[in-house]
Short mmCIF file of C-alpha atoms and ligand atoms in Angstrom, two decimals:
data_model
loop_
_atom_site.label_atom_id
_atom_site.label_comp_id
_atom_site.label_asym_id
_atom_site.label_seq_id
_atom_site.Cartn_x
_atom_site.Cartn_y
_atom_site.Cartn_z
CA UNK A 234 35.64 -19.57 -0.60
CA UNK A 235 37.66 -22.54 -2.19
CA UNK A 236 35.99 -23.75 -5.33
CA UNK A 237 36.23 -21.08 -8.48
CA UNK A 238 33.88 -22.46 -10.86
CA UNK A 239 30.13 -22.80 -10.44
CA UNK A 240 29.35 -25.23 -12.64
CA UNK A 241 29.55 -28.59 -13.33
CA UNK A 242 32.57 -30.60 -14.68
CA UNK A 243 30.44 -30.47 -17.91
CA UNK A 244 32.20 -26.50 -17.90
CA UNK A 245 36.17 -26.52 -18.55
CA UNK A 246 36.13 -22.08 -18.61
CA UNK A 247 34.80 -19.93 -16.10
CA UNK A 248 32.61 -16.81 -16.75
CA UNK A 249 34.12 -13.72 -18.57
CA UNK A 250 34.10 -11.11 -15.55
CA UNK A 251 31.74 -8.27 -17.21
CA UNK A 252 29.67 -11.54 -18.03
CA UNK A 253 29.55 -12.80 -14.00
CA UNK A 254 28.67 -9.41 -12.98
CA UNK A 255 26.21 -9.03 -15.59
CA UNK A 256 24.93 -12.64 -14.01
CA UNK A 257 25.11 -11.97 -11.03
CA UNK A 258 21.87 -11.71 -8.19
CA UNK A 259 23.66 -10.92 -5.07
CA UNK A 260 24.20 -7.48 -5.49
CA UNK A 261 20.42 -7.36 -4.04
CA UNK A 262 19.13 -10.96 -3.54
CA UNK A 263 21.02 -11.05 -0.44
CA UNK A 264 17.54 -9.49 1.14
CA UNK A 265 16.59 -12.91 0.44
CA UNK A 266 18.96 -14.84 2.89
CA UNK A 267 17.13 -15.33 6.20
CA UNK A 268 14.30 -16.76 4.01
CA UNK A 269 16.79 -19.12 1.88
CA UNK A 270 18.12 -20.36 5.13
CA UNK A 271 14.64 -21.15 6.72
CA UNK A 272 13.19 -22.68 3.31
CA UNK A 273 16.70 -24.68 3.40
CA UNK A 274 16.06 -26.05 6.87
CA UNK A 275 12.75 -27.32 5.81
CA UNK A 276 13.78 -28.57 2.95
CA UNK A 277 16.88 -30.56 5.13
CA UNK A 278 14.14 -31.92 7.80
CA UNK A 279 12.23 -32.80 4.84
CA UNK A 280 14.51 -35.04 3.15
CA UNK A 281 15.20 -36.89 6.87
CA UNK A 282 11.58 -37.29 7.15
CA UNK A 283 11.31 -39.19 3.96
CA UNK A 284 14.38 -41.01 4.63
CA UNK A 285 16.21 -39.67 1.59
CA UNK A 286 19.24 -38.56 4.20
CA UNK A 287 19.75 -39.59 8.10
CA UNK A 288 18.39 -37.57 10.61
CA UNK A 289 21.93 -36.69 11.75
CA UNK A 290 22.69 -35.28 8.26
CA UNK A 291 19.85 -33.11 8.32
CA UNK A 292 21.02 -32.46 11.80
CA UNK A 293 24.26 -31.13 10.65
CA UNK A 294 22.96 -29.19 8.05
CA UNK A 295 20.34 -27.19 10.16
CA UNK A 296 23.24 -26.19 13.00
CA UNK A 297 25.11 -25.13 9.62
CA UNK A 298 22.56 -23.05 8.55
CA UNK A 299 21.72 -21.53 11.61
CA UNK A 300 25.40 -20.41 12.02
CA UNK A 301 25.23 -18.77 8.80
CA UNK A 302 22.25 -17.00 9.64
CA UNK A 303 24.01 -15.96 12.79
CA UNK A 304 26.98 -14.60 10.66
CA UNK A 305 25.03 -12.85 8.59
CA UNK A 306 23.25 -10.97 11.31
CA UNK A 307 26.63 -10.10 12.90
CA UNK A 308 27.61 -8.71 9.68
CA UNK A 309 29.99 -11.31 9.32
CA UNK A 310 29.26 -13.20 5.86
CA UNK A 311 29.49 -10.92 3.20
CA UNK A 312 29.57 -13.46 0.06
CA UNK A 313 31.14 -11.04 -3.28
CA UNK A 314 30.05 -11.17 -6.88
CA UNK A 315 32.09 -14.61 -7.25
CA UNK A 316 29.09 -16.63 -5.50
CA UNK A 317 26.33 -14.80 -8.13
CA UNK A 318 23.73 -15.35 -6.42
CA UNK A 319 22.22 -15.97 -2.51
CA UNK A 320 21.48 -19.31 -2.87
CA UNK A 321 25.14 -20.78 -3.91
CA UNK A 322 26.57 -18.89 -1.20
CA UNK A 323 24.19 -20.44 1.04
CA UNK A 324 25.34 -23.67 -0.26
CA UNK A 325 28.80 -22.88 -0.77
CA UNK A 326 29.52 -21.27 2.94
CA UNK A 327 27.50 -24.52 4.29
CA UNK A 328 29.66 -26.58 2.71
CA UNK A 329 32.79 -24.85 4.55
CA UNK A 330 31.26 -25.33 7.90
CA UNK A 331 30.04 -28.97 7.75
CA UNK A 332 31.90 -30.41 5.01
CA UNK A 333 30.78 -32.87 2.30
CA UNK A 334 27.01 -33.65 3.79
CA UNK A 335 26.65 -29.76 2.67
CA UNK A 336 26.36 -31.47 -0.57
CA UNK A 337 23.76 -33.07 0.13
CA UNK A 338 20.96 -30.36 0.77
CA UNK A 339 20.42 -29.22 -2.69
CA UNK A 340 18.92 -32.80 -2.99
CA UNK A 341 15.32 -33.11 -4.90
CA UNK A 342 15.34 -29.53 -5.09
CA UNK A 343 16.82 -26.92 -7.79
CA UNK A 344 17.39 -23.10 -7.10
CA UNK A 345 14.34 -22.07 -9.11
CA UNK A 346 11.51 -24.02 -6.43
CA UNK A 347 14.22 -22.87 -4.20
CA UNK A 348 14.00 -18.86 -5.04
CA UNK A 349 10.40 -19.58 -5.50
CA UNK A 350 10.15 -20.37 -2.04
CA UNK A 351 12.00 -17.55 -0.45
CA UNK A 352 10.27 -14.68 -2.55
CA UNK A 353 6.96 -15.96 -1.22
CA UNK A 354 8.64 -16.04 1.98
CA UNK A 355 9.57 -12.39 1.91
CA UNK A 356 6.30 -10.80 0.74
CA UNK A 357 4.20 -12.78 3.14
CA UNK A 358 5.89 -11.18 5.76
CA UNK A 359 6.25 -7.57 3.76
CA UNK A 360 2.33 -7.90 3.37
CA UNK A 361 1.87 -8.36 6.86
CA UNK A 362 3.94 -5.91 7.92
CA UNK A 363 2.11 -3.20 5.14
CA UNK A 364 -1.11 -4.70 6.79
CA UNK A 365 0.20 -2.93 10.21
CA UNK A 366 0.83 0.12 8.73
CA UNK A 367 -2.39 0.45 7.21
CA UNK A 368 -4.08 0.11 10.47
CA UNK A 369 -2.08 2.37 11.85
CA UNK A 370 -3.17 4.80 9.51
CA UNK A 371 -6.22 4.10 9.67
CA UNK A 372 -6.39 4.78 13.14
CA UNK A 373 -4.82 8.22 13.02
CA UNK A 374 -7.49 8.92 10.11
CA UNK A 375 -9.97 7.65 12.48
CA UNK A 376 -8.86 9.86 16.11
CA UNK A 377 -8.52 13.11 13.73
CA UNK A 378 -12.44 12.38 12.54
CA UNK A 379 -13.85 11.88 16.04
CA UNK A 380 -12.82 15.23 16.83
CA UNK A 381 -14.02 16.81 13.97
CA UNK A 382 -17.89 15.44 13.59
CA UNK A 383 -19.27 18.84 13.46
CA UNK A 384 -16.06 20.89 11.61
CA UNK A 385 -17.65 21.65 8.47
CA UNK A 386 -15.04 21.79 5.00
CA UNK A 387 -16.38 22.39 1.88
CA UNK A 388 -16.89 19.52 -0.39
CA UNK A 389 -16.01 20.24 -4.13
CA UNK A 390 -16.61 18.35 -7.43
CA UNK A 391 -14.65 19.52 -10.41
CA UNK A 392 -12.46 21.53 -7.33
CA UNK A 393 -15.47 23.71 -7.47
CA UNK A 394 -17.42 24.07 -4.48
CA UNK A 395 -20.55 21.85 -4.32
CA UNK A 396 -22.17 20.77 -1.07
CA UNK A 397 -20.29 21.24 2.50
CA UNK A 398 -19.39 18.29 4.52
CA UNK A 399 -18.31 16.97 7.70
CA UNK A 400 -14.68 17.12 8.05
CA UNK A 401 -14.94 13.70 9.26
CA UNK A 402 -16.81 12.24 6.58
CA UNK A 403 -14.05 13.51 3.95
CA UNK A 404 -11.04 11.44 6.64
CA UNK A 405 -13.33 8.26 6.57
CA UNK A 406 -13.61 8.51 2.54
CA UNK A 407 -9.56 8.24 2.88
CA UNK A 408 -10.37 5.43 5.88
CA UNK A 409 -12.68 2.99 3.08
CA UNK A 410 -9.82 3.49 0.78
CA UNK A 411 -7.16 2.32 3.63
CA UNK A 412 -9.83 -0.45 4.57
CA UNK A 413 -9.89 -1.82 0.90
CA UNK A 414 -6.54 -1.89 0.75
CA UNK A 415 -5.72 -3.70 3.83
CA UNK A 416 -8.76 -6.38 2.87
CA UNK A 417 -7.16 -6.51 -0.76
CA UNK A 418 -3.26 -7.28 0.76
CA UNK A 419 -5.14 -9.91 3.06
CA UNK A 420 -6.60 -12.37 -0.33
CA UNK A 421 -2.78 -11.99 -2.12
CA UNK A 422 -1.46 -13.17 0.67
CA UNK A 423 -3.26 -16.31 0.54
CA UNK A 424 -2.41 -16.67 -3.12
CA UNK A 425 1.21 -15.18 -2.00
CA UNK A 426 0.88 -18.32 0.44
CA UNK A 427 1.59 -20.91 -1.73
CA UNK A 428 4.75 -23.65 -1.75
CA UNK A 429 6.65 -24.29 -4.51
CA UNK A 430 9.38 -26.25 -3.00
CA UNK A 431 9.33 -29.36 -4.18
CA UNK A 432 8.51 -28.47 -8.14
CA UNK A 433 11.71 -28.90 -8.97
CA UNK A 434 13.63 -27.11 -11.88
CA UNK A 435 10.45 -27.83 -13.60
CA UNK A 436 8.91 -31.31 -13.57
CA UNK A 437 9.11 -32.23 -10.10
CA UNK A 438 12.02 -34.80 -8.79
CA UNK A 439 12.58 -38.76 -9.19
CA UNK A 440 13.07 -38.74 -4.62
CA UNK A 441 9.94 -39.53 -2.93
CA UNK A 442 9.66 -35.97 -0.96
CA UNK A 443 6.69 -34.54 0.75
CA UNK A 444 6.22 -31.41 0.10
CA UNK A 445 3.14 -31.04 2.25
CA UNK A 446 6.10 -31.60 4.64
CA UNK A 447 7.99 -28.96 3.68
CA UNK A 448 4.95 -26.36 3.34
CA UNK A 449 4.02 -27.25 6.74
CA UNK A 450 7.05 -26.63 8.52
CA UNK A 451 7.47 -22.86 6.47
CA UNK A 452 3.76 -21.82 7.26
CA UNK A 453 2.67 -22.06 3.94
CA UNK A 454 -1.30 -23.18 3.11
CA UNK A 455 -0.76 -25.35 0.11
CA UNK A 456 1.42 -26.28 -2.13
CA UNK A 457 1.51 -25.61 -6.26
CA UNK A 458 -0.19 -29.05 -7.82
CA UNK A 459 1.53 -27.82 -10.97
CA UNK A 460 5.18 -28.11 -11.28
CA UNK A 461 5.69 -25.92 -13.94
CA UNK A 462 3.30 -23.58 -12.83
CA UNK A 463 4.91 -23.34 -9.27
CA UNK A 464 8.25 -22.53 -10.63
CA UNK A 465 7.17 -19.87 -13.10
CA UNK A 466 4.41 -18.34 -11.33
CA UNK A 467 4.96 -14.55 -10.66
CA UNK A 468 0.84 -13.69 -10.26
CA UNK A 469 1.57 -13.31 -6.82
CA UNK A 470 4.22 -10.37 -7.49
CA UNK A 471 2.07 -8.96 -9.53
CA UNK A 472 -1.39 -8.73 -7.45
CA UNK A 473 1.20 -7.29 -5.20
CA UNK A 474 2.55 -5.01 -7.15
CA UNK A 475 -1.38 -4.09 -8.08
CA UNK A 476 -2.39 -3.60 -4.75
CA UNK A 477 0.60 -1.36 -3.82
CA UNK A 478 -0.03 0.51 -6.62
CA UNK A 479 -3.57 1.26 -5.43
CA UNK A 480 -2.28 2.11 -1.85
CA UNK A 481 -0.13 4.72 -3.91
CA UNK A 482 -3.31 6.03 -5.62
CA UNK A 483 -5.13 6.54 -2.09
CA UNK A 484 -1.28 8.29 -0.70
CA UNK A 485 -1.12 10.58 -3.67
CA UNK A 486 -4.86 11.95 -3.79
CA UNK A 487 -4.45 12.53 -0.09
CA UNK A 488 -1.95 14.08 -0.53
CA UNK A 489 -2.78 16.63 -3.23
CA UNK A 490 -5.49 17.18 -1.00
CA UNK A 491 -3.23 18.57 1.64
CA UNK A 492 -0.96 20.36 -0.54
CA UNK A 493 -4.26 21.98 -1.30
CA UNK A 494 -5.42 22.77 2.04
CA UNK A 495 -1.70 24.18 2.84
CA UNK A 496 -1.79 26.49 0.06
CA UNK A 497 -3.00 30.38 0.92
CA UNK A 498 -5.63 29.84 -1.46
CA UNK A 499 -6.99 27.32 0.39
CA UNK A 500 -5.66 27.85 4.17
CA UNK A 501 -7.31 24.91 5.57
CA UNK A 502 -4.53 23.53 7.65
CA UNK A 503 -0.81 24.67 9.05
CA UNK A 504 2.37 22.47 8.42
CA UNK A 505 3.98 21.77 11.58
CA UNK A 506 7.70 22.65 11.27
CA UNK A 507 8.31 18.63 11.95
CA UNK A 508 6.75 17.77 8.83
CA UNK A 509 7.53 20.71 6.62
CA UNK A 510 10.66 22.30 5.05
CA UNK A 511 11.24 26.04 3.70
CA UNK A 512 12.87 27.21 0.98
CA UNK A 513 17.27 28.02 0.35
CA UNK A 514 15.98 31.00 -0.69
CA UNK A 515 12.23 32.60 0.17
CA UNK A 516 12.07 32.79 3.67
CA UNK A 517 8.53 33.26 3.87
CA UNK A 518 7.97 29.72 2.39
CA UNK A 519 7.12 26.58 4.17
CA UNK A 520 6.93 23.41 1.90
CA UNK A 521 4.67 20.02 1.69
CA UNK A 522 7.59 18.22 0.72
CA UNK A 523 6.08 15.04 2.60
CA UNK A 524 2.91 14.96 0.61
CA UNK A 525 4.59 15.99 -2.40
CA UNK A 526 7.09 13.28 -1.98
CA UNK A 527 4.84 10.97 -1.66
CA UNK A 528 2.96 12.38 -4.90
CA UNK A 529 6.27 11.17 -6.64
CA UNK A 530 7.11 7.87 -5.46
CA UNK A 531 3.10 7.01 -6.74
CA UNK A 532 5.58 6.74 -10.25
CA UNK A 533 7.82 4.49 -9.14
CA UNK A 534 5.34 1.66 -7.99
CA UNK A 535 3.31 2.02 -11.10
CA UNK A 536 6.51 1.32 -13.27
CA UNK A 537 6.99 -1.68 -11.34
CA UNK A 538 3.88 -3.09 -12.11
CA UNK A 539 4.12 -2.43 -15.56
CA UNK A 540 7.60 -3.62 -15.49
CA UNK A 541 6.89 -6.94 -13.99
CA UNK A 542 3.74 -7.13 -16.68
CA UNK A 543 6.26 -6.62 -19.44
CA UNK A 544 8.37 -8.72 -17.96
CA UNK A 545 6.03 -11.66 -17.70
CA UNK A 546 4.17 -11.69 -20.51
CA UNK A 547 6.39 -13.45 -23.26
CA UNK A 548 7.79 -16.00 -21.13
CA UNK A 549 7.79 -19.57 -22.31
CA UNK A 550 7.33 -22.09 -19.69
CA UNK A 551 9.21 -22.81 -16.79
CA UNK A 552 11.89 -20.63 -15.84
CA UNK A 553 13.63 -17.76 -17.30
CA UNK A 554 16.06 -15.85 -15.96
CA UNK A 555 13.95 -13.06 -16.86
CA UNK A 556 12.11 -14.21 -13.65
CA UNK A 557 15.58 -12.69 -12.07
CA UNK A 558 14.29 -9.40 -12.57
CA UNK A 559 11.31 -9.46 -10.30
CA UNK A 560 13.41 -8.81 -7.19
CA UNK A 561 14.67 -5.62 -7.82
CA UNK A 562 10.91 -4.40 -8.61
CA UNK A 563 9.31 -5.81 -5.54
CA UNK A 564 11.88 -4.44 -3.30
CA UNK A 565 11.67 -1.23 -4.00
CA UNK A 566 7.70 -1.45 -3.91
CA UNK A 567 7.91 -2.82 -0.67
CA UNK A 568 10.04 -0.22 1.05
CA UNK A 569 8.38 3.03 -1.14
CA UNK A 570 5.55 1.63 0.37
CA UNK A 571 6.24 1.23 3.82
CA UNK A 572 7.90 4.83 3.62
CA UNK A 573 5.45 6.73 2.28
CA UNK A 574 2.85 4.95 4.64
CA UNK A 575 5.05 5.80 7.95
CA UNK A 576 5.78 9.56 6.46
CA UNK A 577 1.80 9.88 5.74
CA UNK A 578 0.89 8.22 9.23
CA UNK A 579 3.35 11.00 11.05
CA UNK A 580 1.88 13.55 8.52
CA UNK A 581 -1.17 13.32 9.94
CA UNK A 582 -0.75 12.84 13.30
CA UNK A 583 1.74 15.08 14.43
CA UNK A 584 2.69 17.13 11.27
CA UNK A 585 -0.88 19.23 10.14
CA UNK A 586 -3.63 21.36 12.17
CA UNK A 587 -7.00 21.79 10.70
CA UNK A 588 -7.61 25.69 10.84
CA UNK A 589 -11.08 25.75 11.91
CA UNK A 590 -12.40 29.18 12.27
CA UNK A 591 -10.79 29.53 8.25
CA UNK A 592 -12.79 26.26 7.51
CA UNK A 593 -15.92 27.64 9.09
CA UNK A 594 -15.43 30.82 7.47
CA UNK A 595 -14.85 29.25 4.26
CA UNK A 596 -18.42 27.13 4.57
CA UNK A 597 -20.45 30.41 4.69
CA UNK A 598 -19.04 32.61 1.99
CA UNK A 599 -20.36 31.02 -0.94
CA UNK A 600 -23.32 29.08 -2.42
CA UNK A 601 -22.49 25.86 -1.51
CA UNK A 602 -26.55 25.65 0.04
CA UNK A 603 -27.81 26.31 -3.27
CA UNK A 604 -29.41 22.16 -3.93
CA UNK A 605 -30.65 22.88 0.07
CA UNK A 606 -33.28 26.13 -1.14
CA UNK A 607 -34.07 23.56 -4.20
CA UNK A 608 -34.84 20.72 -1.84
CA UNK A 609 -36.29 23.18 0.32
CA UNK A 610 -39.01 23.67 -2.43
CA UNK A 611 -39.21 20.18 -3.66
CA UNK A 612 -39.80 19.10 -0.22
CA UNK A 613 -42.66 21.55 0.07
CA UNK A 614 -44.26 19.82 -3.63
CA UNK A 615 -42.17 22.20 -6.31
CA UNK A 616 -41.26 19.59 -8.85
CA UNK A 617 -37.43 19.75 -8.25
CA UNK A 618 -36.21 20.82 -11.74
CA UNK A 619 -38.39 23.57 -11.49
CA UNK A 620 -37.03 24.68 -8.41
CA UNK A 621 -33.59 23.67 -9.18
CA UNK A 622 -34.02 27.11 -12.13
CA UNK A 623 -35.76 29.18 -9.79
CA UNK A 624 -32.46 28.90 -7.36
CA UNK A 625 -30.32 29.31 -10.10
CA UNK A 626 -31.69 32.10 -11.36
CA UNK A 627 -31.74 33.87 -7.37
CA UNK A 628 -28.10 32.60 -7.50
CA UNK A 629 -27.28 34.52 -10.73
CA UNK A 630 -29.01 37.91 -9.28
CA UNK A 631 -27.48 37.63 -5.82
CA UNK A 632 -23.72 37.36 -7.25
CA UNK A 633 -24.25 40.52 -9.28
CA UNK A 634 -26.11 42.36 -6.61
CA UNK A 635 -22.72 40.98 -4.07
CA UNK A 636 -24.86 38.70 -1.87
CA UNK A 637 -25.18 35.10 -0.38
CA UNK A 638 -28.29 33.33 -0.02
CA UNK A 639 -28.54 33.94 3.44
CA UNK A 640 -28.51 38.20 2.52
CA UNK A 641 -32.28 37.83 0.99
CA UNK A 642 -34.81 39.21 3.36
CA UNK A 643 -37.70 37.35 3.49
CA UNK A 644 -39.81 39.52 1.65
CA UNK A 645 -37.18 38.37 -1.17
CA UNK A 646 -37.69 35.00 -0.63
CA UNK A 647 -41.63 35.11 -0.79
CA UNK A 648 -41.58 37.19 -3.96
CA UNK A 649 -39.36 34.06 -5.07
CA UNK A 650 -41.50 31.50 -4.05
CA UNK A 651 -44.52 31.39 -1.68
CA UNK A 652 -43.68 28.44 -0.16
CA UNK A 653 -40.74 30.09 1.67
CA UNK A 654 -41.29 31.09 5.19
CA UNK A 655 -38.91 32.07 7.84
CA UNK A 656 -37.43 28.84 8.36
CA UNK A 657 -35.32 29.16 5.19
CA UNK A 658 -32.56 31.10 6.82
CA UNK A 659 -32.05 27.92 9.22
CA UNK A 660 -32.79 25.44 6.39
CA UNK A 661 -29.66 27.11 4.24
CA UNK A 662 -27.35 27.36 7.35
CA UNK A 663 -23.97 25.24 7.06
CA UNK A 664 -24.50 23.28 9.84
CA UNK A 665 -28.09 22.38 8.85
CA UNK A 666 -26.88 21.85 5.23
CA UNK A 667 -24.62 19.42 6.47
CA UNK A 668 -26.83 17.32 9.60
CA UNK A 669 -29.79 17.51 6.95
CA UNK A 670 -27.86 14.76 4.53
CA UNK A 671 -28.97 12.18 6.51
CA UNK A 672 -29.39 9.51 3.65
CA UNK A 673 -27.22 6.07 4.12
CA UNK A 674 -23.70 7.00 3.71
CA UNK A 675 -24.07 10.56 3.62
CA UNK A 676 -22.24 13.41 5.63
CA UNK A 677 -25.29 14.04 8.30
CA UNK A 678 -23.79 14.03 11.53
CA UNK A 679 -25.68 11.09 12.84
CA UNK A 680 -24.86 9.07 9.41
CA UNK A 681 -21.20 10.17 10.14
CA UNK A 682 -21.18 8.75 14.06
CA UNK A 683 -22.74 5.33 12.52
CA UNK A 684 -19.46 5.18 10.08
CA UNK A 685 -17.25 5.93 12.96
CA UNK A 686 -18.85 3.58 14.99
CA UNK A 687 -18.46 0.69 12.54
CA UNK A 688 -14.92 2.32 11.15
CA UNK A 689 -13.35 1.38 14.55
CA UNK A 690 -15.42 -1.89 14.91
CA UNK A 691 -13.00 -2.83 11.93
CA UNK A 692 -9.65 -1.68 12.89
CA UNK A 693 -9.77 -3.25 16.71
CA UNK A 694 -10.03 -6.61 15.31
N1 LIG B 39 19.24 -15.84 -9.03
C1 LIG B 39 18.21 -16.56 -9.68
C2 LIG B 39 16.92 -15.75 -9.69
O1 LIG B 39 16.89 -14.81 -9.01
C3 LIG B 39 17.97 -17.85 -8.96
C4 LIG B 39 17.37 -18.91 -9.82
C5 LIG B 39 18.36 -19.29 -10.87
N2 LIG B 39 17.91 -20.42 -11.64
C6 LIG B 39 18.45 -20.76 -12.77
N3 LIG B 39 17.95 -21.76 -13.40
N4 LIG B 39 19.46 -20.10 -13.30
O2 LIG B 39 15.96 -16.04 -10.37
#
């Protein structure tokens, strides 16, 4: 690189070196450069389109930017500190290969429509790319709960168990969460989808540019009508941000879940030795370090979100280089992300084994069909509260006298009640209790092949 000083001749000094480092971008923008070079390209046909350069200009600078972007993927541009951020040593290494008409493409444009541009660039294709994921997912949630319609698991509220449910119908909660998320990444990418280029540094440019030009040719679906708003907009980093937060939610409760279910109190499923690790110095232990993990790195995408809030929310208009900040943030969103995603998907398909005879054991050892003898009642015209104490009341004698509901003889039952008869004992079994919630959304079996049914409806499209 020839030229030392960044600036205009309006600057006599250059920058103190602590101060250029302190400046400097391209420590990490450099992500950025495939999309600098392709919003540069559009920008350069642009500009021949409205006749504000020749078509041979523009020519020259596209071959010019294509080598660059060839160098860079044969790791052989490597711009240092000097060139502070991605889009001077765009400029300046363009400038090397085609001489002075490099000058020319920074023409009607400034670097902040310019960074604008390739941020929007980057998480459009980020989104789509977390979109995948999801689906992939999604579909290992989705081949675990066909096989396990009928595997009962108990179902807890307060972690206290409540009602059990289809093993299924507890993977296709975690499959609506997945399904939300992957709708939700789908509207910010249409906001994401947005073209600044074109606003300018702030107020637009005195060259008679088409920017519907521009957006066109880089895929976007509109442009900003609001110059200042285009170059200081961040909303879309933030609904990001937002979104992959929530996708972090859904991770980490799953994966408490499992670090349950691994646990010997629970002993619902077995770590594969793929997905688990032991200990340096316990050798009986095996360790959910995947879910765990992913527990964690929830954190980290919160704080960016908060960050970028904070960092947003005292800005004066247009731009700041505050705005520099929001790279950093988003990056490491994105790839936390798309890790813990690909360790969850793997986690699930290959990594865990549902322990069924412990799960069916652990659906008949306790009084989880307690509401079923209340409903049993209220179905046969006991006002439900009233049978809702009566139960409690047989539940309170049977733990002292060591029993489950299904112990009491009939005789029991009658003395109870007279509107028992013999078909309690099948009215209070698991499997009953669990094909007998048959209500819209519930874990009935039948209810839980409708959900399947429409579950993969969603993900083949
Ligand atoms: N590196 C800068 C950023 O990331 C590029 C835009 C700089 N614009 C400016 N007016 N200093 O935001």
């Amino acid at each position: 690189m020839t030229e030392k000083k960044t600036w205009s001749d309006r600057f006599e000094g250059t920058l103190h070196p602590a101060i250029a480092r302190f400046n400097a971008s391209i420590g990490f923008d450099l992500e950025l450069i495939e999309y600098d070079i392709t919003g540069s390209i559009a920008h350069a046909k642009m500009l021949a389109h409205t006749g504000i350069i020749e078509q041979s200009e523009a020519g020259q600078l596209v071959a010019g930017l294509e080598q660059i972007c060839q160098e860079y993927r044969e790791g052989k541009f490597n711009p240092g500190i000097e060139q502070e951020d991605v889009h001077f040593a765009v400029e300046r290494r363009l400038i090397e290969i085609v001489g002075d008409v490099g000058k020319k493409l920074h023409t009607a444009r400034s670097r902040n429509d310019q960074v604008g541009t390739d941020i929007r660039l980057y998480l459009r294709d980020r989104i789509d790319e977390i979109r995948h994921r999801l689906r992939q997912f999604q579909r290992v949630l989705l081949r675990h709960a066909e096989a396990r319609v009928e595997t009962l698991i108990p179902g807890y509220t307060h972690l206290q168990r409540a009602q059990p449910i289809s093993l299924a119908h507890h993977l296709l909660a975690y499959f609506q969460m997945a399904q939300r998320d992957w709708e939700r990444l789908g509207e910010i990418r249409s906001r994401t989808n947005i073209s600044p280029l074109g606003c300018g540094a702030l107020a637009g440019t005195t060259f008679p540019i088409d920017r519907q030009y521009s957006a066109n040719l880089l895929g976007f679906e509109g442009v900003y009508s609001n110059s200042l708003d285009g170059v200081s907009d961040r909303d879309f980093a933030i609904e990001f941000l937002g979104a992959a937060s929530l996708i972090m939610v859904h991770l980490s409760r799953l994966s408490e879940e499992i670090i349950l279910w691994a646990s010997q109190e629970f002993n619902f499923v077995t770590l594969k030795d793929s997905c688990a690790t032991g200990s340096s110095i316990m050798p009986q232990k095996k360790n959910p370090d995947v879910p765990e993990l992913v527990r964690g790195k929830s954190g980290r995408v919160f704080g960016h979100l908060q960050g970028m809030l904070v960092l947003m929310k005292g800005l004066p208009l247009a731009y700041n280089k505050d705005l520099q900040e929001d790279k950093e943030a988003l990056f490491d969103a994105v790839k936390t992300v798309q890790a813990c995603l690909e360790a969850m998907t793997i986690l699930l398909d290959e990594g865990l084994e549902f322990r069924d005879e412990r799960l069916a054991e652990a659906v008949s050892e306790d009084f989880s069909n307690a509401t079923d003898v209340a409903d049993y009642l209220a179905a046969r015209g006991v006002p439900f509260r009233e049978a809702y104490n009566l139960v409690g009341k047989v539940v309170k004698t049977s733990l002292v006298a060591g029993k489950l509901l299904k112990d009491l003889t009939l005789e029991e039952w009658k003395q109870l009640h007279p509107a028992f008869e013999a078909d309690i004992y099948e009215a209070i079994a698991p499997k009953q209790v669990v094909a007998a919630r048959n209500s819209y959304g519930g874990t009935g079996f039948e209810q839980v092949r409708q959900a399947l049914a429409k579950a993969k409806s969603l993900v083949e499209n």
